[in-house]
Coordinates of C-alpha atoms in Angstrom, one line a residue:
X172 CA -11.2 -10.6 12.7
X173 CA -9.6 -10.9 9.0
X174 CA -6.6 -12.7 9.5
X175 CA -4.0 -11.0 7.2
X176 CA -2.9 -14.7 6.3
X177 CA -6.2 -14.9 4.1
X178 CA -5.4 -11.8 2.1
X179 CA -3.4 -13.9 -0.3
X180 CA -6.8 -15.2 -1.1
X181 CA -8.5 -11.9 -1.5
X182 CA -5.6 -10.9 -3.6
X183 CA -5.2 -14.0 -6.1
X184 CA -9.1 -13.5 -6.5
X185 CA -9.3 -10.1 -7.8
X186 CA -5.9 -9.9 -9.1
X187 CA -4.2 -12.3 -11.9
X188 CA -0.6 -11.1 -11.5
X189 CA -1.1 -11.9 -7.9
X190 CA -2.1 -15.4 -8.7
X191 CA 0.7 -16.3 -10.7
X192 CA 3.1 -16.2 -7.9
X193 CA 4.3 -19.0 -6.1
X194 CA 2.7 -19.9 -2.4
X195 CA 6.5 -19.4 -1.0
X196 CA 6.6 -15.9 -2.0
X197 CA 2.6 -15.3 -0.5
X198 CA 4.1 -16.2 2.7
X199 CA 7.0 -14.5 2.2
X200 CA 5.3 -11.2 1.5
X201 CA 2.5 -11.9 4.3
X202 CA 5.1 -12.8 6.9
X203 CA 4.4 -12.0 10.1
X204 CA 5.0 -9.1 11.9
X205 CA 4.0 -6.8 15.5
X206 CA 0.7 -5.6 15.2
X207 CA 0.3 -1.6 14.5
X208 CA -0.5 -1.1 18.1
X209 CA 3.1 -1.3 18.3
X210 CA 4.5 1.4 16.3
X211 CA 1.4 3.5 17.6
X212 CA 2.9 3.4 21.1
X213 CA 6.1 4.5 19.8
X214 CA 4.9 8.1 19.8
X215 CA 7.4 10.3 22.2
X216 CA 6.0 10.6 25.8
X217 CA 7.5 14.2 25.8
X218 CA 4.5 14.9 23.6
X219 CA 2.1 14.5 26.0
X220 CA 1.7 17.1 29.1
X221 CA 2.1 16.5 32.6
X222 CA -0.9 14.4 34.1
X223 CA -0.9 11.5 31.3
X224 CA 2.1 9.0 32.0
X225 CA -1.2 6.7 32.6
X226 CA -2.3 7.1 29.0
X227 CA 1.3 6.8 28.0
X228 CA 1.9 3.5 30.1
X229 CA -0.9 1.9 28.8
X230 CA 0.3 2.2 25.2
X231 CA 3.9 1.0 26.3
X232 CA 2.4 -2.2 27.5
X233 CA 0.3 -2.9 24.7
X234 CA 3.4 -3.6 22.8
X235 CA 3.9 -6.8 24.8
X236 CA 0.1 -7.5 25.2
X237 CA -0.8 -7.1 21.4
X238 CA 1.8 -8.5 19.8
X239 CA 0.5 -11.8 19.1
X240 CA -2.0 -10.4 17.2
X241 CA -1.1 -10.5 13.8
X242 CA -4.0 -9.7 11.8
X243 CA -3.4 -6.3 10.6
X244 CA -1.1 -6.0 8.4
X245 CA -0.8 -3.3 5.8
X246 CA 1.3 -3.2 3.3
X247 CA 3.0 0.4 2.3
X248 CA 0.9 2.3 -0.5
X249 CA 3.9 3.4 -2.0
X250 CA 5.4 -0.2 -2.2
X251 CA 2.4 -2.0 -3.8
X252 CA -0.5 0.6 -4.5
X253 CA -2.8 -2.7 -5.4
X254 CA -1.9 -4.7 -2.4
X255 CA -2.4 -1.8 -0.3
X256 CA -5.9 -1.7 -1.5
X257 CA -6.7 -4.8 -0.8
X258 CA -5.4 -5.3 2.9
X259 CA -7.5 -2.1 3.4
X260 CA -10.5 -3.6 2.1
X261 CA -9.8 -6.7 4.4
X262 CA -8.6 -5.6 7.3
X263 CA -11.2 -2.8 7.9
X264 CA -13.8 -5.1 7.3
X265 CA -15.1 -3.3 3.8
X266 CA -16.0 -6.6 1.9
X267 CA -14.7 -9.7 1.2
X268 CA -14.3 -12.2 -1.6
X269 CA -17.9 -14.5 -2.7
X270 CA -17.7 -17.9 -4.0
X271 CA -18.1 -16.6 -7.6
X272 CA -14.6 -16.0 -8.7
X273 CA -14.8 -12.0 -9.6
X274 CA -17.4 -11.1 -7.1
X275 CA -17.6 -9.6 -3.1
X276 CA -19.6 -9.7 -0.6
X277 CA -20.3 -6.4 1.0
X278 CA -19.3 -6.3 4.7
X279 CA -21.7 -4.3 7.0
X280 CA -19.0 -1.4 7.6
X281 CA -18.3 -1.2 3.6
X282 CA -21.9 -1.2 3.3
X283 CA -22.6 1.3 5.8
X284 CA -20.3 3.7 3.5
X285 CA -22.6 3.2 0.6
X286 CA -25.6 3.6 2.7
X287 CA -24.2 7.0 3.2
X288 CA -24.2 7.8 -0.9
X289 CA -27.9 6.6 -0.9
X290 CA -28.8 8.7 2.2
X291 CA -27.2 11.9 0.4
X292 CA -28.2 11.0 -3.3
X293 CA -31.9 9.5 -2.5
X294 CA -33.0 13.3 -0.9
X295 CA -31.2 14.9 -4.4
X296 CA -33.0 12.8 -6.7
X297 CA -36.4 13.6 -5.0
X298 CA -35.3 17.2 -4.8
X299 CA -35.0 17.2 -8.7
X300 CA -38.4 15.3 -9.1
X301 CA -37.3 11.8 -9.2
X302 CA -39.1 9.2 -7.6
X303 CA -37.8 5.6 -7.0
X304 CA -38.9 2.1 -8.1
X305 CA -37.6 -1.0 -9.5
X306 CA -37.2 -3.3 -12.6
X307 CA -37.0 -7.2 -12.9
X308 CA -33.3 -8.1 -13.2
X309 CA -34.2 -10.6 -16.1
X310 CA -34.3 -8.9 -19.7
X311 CA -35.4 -10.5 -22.5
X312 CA -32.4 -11.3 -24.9
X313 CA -34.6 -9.5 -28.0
X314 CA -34.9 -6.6 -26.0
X315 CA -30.9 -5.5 -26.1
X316 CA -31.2 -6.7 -29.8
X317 CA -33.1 -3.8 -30.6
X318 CA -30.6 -1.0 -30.1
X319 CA -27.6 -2.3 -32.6
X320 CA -24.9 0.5 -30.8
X321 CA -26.3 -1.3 -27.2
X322 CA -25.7 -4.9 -27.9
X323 CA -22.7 -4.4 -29.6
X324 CA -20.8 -2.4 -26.6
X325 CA -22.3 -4.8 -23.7
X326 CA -22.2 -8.3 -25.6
X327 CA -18.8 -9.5 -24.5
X328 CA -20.1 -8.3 -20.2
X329 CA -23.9 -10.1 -20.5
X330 CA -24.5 -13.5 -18.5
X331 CA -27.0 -14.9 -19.8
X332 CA -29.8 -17.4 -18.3
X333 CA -30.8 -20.4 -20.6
X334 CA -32.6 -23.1 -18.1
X335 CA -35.5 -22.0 -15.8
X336 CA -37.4 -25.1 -13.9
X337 CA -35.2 -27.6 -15.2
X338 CA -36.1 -26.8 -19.0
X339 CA -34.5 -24.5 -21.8
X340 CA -36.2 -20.9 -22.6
X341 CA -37.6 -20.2 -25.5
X342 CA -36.0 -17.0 -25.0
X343 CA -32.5 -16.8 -23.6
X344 CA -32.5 -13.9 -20.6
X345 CA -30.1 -11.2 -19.9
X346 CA -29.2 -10.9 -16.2
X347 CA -29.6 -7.0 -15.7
X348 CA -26.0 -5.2 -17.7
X349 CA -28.6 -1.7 -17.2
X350 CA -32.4 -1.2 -18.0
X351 CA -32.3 1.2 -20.6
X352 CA -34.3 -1.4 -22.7
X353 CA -36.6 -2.9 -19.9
X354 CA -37.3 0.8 -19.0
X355 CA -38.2 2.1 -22.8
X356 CA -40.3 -1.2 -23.0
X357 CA -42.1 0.1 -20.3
X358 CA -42.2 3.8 -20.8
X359 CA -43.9 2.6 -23.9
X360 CA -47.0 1.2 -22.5
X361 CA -47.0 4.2 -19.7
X362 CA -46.1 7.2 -22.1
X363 CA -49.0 8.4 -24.2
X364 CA -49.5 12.0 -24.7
X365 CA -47.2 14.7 -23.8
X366 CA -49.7 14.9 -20.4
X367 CA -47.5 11.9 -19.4
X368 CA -44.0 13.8 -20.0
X369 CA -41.3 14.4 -18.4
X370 CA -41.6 11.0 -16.6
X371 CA -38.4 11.0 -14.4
X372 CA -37.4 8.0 -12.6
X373 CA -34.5 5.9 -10.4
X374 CA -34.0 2.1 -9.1
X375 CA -31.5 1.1 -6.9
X376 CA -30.4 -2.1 -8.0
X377 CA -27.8 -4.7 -8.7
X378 CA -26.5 -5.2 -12.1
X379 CA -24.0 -8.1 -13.6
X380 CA -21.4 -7.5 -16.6
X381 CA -19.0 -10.4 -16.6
X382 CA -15.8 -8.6 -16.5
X383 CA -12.6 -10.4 -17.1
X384 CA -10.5 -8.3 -15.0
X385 CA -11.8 -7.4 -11.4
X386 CA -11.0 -5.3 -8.6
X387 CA -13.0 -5.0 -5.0
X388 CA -15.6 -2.1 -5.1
X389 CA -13.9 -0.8 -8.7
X390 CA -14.9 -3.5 -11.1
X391 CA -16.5 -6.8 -9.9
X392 CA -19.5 -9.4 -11.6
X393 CA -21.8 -8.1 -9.9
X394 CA -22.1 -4.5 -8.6
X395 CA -24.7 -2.5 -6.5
X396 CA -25.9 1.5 -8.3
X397 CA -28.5 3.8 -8.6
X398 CA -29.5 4.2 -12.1
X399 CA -32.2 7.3 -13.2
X400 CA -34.4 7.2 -16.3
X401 CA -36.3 10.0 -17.5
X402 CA -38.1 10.5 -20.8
X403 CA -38.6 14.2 -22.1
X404 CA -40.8 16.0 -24.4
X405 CA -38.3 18.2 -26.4
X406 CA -34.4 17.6 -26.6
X407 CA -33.5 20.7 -24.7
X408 CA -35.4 19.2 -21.6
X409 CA -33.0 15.9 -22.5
X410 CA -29.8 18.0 -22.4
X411 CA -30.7 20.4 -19.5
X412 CA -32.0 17.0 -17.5
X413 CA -28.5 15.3 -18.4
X414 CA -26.4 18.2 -17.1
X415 CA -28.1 18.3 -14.4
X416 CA -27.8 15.1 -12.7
X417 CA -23.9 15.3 -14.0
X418 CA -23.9 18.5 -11.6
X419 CA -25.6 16.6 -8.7
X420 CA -22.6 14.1 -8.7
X421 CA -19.9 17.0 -8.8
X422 CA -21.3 18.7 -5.7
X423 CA -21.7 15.0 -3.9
X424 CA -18.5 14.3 -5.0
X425 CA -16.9 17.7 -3.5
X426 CA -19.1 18.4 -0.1
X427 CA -19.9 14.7 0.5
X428 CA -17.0 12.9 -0.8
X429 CA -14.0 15.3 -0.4
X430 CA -13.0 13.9 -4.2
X431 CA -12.4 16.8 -6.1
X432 CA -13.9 14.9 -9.4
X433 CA -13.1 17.1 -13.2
X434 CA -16.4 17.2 -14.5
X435 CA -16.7 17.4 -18.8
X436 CA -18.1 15.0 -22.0
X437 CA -16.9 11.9 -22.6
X438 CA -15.3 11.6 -26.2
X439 CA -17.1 10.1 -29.2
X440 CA -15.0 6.6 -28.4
X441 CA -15.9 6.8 -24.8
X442 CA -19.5 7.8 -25.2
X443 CA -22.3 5.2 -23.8
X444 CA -23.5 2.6 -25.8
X445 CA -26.4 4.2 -27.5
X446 CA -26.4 7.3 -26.2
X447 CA -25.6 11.0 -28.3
X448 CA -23.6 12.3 -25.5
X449 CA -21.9 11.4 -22.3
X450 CA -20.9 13.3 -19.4
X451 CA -18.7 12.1 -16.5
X452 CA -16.8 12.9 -13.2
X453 CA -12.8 11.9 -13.2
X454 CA -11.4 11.2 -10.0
X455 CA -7.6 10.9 -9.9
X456 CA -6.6 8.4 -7.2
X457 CA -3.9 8.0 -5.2
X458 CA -1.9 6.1 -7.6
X459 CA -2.7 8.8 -10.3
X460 CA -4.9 7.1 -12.0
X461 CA -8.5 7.8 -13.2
X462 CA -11.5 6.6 -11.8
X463 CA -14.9 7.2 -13.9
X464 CA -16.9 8.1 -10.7
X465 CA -20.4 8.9 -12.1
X466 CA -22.0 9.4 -15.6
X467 CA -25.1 11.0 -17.4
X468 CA -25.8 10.0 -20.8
X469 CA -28.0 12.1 -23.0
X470 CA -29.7 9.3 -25.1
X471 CA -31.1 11.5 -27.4
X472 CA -33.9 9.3 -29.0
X473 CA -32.1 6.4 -29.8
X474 CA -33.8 3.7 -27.8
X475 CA -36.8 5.6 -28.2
X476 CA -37.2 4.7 -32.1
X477 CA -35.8 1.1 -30.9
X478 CA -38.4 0.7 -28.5
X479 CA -41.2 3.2 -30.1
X480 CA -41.4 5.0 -27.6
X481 CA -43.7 7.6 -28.5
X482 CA -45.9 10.4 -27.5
X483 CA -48.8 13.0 -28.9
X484 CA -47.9 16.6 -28.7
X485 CA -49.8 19.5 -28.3
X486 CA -50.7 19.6 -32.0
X487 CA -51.4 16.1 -31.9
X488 CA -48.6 15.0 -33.7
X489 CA -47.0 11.6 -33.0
X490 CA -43.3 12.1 -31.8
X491 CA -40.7 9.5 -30.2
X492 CA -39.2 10.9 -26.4
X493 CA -36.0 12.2 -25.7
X494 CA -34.1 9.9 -23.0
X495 CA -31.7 10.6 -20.3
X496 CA -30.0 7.6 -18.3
X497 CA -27.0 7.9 -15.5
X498 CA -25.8 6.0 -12.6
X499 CA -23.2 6.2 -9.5
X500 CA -22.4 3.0 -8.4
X501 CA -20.4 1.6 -5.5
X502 CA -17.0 1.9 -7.1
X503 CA -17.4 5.3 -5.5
X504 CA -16.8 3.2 -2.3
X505 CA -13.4 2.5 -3.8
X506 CA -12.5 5.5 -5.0
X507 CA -12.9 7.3 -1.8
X508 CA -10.4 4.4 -0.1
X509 CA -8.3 5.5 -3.2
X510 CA -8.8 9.2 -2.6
X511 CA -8.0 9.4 1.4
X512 CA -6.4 6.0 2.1
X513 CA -2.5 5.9 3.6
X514 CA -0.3 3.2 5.6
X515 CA -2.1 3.7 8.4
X516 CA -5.5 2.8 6.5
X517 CA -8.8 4.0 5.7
X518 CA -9.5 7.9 6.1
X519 CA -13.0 8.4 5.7
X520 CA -14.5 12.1 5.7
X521 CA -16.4 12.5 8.5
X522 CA -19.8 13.7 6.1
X523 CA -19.2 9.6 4.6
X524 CA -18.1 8.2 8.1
X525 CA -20.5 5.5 9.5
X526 CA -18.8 6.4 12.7
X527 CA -17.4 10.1 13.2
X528 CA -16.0 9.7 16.6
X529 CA -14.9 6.5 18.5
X530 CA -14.8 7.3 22.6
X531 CA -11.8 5.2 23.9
X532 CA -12.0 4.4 27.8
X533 CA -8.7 3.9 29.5
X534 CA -8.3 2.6 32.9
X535 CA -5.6 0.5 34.1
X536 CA -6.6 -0.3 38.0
X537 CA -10.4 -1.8 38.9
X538 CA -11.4 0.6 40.9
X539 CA -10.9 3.4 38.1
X540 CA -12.9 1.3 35.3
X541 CA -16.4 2.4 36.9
X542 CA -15.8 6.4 36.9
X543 CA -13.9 6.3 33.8
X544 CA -16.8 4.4 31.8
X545 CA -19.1 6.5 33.7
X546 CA -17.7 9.5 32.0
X547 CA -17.2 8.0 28.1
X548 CA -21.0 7.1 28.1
X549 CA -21.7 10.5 29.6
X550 CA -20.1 12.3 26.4
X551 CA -21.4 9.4 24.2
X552 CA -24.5 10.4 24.7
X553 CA -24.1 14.2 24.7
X554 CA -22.3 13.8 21.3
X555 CA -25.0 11.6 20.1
X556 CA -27.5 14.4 21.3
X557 CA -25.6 16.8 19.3
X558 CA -26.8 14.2 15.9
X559 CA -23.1 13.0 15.7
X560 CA -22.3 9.3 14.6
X561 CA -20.5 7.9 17.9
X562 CA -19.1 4.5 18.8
X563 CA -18.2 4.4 22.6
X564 CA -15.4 0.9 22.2
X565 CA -15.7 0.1 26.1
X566 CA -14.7 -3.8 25.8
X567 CA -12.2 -4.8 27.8
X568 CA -10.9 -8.0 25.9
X569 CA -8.6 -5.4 24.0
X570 CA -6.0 -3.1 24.8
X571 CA -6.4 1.1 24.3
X572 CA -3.1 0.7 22.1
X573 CA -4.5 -1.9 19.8
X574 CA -8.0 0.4 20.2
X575 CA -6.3 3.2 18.7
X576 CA -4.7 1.9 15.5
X577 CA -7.7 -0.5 15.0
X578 CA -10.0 2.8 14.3
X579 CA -7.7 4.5 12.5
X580 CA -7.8 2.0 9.9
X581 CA -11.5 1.8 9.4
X582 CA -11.3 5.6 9.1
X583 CA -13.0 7.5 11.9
X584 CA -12.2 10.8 11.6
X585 CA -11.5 11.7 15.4
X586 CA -10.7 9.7 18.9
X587 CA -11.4 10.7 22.4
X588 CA -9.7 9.6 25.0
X589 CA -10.6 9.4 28.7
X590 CA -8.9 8.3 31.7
X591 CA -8.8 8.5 35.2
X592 CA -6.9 12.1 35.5
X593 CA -9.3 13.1 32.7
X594 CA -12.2 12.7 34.5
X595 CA -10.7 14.0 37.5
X596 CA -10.2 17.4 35.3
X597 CA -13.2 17.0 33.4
X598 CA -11.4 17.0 30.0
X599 CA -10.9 14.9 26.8
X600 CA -8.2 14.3 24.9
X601 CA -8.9 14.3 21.1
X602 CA -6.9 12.9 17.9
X603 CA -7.3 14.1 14.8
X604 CA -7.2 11.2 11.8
X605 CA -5.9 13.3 9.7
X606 CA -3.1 14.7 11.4
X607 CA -1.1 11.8 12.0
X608 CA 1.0 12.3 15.3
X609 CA 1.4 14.9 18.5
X610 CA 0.3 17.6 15.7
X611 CA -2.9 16.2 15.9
X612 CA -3.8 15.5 19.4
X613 CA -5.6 18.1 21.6
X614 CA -5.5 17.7 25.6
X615 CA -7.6 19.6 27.8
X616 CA -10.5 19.6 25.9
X617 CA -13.8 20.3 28.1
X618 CA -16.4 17.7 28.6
X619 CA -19.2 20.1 29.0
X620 CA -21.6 18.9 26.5
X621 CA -21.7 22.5 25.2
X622 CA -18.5 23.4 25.1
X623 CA -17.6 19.9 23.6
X624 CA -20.4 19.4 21.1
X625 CA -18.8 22.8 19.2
X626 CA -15.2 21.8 19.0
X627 CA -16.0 18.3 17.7
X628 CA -18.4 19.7 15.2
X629 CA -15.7 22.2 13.9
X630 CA -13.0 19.4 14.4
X631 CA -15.4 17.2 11.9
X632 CA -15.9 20.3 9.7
X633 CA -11.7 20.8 9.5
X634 CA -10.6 17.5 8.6
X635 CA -14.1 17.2 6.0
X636 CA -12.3 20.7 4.1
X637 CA -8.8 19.3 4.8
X638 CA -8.9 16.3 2.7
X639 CA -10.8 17.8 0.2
X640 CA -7.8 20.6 -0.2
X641 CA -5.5 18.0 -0.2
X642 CA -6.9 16.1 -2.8
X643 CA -6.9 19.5 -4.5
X644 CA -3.5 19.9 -4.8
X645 CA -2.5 16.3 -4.7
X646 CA -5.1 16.5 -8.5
X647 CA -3.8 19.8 -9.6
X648 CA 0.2 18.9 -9.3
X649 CA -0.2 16.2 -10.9
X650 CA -1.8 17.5 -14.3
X651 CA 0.4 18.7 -16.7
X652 CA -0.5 21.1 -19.8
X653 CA 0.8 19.7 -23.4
X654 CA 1.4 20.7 -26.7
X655 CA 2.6 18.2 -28.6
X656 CA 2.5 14.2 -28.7
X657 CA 5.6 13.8 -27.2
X658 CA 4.9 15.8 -24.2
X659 CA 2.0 13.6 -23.9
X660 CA 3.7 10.6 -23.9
X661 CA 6.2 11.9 -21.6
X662 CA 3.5 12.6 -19.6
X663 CA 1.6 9.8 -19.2
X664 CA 5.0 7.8 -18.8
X665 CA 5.6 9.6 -15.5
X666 CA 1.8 8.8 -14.6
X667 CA 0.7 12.1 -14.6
X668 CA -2.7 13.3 -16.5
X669 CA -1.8 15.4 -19.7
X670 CA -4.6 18.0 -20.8
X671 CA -3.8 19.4 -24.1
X672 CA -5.9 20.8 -26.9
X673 CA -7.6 18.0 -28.8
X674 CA -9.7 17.9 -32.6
X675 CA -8.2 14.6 -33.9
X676 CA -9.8 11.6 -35.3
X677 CA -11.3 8.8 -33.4
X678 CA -8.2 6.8 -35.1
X679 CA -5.8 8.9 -33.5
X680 CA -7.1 8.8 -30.3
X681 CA -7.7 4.8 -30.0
X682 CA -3.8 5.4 -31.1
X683 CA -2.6 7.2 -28.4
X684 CA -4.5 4.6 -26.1
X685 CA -2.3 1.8 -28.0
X686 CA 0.7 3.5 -27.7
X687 CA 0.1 5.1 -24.6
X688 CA -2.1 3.6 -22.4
X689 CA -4.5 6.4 -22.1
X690 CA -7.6 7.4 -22.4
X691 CA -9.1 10.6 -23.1
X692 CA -11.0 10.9 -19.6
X693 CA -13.4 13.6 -20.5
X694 CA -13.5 17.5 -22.4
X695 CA -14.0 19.3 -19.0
X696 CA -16.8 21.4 -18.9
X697 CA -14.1 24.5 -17.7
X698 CA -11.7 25.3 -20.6
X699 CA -9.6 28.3 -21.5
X700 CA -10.7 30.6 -23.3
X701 CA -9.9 30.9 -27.7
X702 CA -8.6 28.5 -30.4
X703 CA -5.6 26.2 -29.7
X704 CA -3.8 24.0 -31.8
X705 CA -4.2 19.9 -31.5
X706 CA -1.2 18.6 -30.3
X707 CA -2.3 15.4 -32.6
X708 CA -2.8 17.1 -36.1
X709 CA -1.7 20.7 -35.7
X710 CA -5.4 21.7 -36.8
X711 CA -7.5 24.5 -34.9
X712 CA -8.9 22.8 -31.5
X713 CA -11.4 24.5 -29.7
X714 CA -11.5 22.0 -26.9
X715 CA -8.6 21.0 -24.5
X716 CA -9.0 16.9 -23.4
X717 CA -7.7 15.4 -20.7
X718 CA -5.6 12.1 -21.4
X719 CA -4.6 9.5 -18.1
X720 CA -4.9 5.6 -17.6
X721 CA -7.6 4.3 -15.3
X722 CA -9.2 2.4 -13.4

């Protein structure tokens, strides 16, 4: 168990306004208090119909039982968004802090989430002709050198290694920021003639930028991605390749995630280091602000003619390839705690769950415990037939009450509950994650595998297109269409995005980030139709841009 008196800890690590304060007000804020079994066993017995004053007991009596345990505490999104965050991350065993001051150690349940990108994303990228390998994390310092746009954007993020075996390098070594420039010094001694082309690849790998400001899962030292590579033959192939892989986030983000993600081009000021164009996904979170969730860069030939990187056409002549790079890494992990989260904890949809259903037992007299577990592995298994992700949580050193609220905060999208009169009937009762409350508990539900198999299924397939709708309009309400400066101050002062026609200078808009706090996010791919006016300059704009802080 994380003891909620160690989130102070977490906090000060990842957080410098946390640090500041004084270890009196730590306590103060972490006091302690009932666990959350409690308040779950508040819920009205009127709610439930006749036949279940057992189930209803038992969660009466884990108030007294459970309230010792005070290691799940919560604090209120709406109070403190960041401290919220972070008790998530703790108590629902996501990660938690390394010795390193900035990075985390991935905790098998957070990783299990990320295994679930990798599952998804690994079958895409072989779909589209990708194949997977890997690249040293050590780069030669020379070799970031050689692309002046590169070294210049990533200098102030590289650790650098300057003793191996006890003695100074010749050569100091970059611990792996990204492998565009290992990759092209590679593709160079593998990429000959235009036989060779396209040569698509992907690693997953770690990478290291020394951030001075870190968050769990968003921005840390050290981070886990997948990162593609492909070198091209013609700059159409480049651009087609880029916008492609931009377009295999979106639907990830949409049918896996349930983060409805704007997709469009990064600004000139935003663009890559090194690279012509940049595409991204922008997630808004729960606190309204944005999260860059993915990004293709269209290199263009750039760190080919760094590298010289070159090939022999068809007519023999000798021309330098046109790159792609992009990357998802596992600050999608935090955005989807972001996206879904509330007080109650993690809400994971069910396509990202590493469990989709948890199978509570109840029994309150010995002679019931036998049939009753009898019964939960029966439909354990049955469910498990049916290619479902189950957890059957049969210990007995915990009480159905603390069960309950336990697995709601790590996210599982739906409960079953069985006890004695439920086997008796040969029924389930199911709760819906989503659906805080009576509204979404279901009694009476069969346990004929059947019968059962195809209302979890659908269950799983509500709550997946529920949280993506309500993420929808969560998104869309809070975007606001401007014309002028002001209104995009006003805007963004209220913490709402602002999308607004856009042709001003790179001047103006590192402006309205000083004055504003805001970024432009991207130029989404979807824009209304005919000329507009920038709400900067007044001149024609052909574009609208969408302006928000972020992550």
């Amino acid at each position: 168990m994380v003891s909620s008196l160690r989130l102070p800890t977490l906090t000060s690590l990842f957080s410098p306004s946390f640090a500041r304060r004084s270890t009196v007000s730590l306590r103060r804020r972490f006091h302690l208090r009932p666990p959350l079994a409690a308040g779950f066993s508040a819920q009205s017995a009127a709610s439930s119909p006749a036949g279940t004053d057992d189930r209803v007991q038992n969660k009466k009596s884990s108030r007294v039982q459970d309230r010792g345990d005070t290691d799940r505490v919560i604090t209120p999104r709406s109070q403190d968004f960041n401290a919220w965050y972070l008790d998530i991350i703790a108590n629902a065993e996501l990660a938690d802090y390394g010795p390193v001051r900035g990075t985390m150690v991935i905790r098998p349940y957070g990783y299990a989430i990320w295994e679930a990108i990798q599952d998804y994303l690994n079958v895409k990228f072989k779909e589209t002709g990708h194949s997977n390998m890997y690249f040293p994390q050590f780069i030669p310092y020379s070799f970031i050198e050689k692309e002046a746009s590169h070294v210049e954007g990533f200098s102030p993020e590289l650790a650098l290694v300057t003793v191996g075996g006890g003695k100074e390098l010749e050569e100091k070594l970059v611990v792996r920021p990204t492998s565009e420039t290992i990759v092209n010094h590679m593709f160079t001694q593998w990429i000959h003639s235009y036989r060779d082309l396209p040569l698509m690849i992907n690693q997953w790998a770690n990478v290291t930028r020394w951030e001075m400001r870190t968050k769990p899962f968003v921005r840390t030292l050290e981070f886990l991605w997948q990162e593609g590579h492909t070198a091209h033959a013609t700059p159409e192939e480049a651009e087609n390749e880029a916008l492609q892989m931009i377009d295999v986030y979106t639907k990830f983000a949409y049918e896996q995630a349930a983060i409805p993600v704007i997709a469009g081009r990064k600004s000139k000021v935003e663009t890559f280091a090194g690279a012509d164009k940049t595409y991204t996904i922008e997630a808004m979170m729960g606190d309204r602000k944005a999260l860059q969730a993915g990004t293709s860069h269209n290199l263009g030939q750039n760190f080919s003619r760094a590298f010289g990187t070159q090939f022999t056409d068809e007519n023999g002549q000798r021309q330098h390839v046109w790159q792609t790079s992009w990357a998802i890494s596992t600050r999608f992990v935090g955005g989807i705690i972001m996206t879904h989260g509330d007080d109650a904890g993690l809400m994971l949809p069910p396509r990202m769950a590493p469990i989709q259903v948890v199978i509570v037992p109840i029994w309150k007299k010995v002679d019931e415990k036998t049939g009753v577990l009898d019964a939960a592995k029966s439909v354990a298994e049955a469910l498990k037939a049916a290619g479902l992700k189950v957890k059957l949580d049969d210990t007995d050193q915990r009480t159905p009450g603390w069960k309950f609220n336990f697995w709601e905060m790590k996210g599982v999208p739906l409960r079953i509950e069985i006890g004695p009169r439920d086997v008796s009937s040969g029924s389930v009762v199911i709760s819906r994650r989503d659906v805080p409350g009576k509204q979404g508990k279901v009694f009476g539900i069969s346990m004929e595998p059947s019968i059962l198999e195809a209302y979890v299924k659908d269950r799983l397939d509500e709550i997946q297109s529920s949280l993506l709708q309500k993420a929808i309009s969560f998104r869309d309400s809070n975007i606001v269409d401007v014309s002028s400066y002001e209104e995009l101050k006003e805007a963004i002062s209220l913490g709402k995005w602002a999308r607004g026609p856009w042709s001003a200078s790179d001047a103006d808009e590192l402006r309205v980030k000083e004055e504003t706090g805001a970024t432009i996010r991207c130029f989404p791919f979807e824009q209304p139709q005919g000329t507009r006016t920038c709400l900067m300059t007044g001149n024609p704009a052909e574009e609208v841009a969408i302006f928000a802080k972020s992550y």
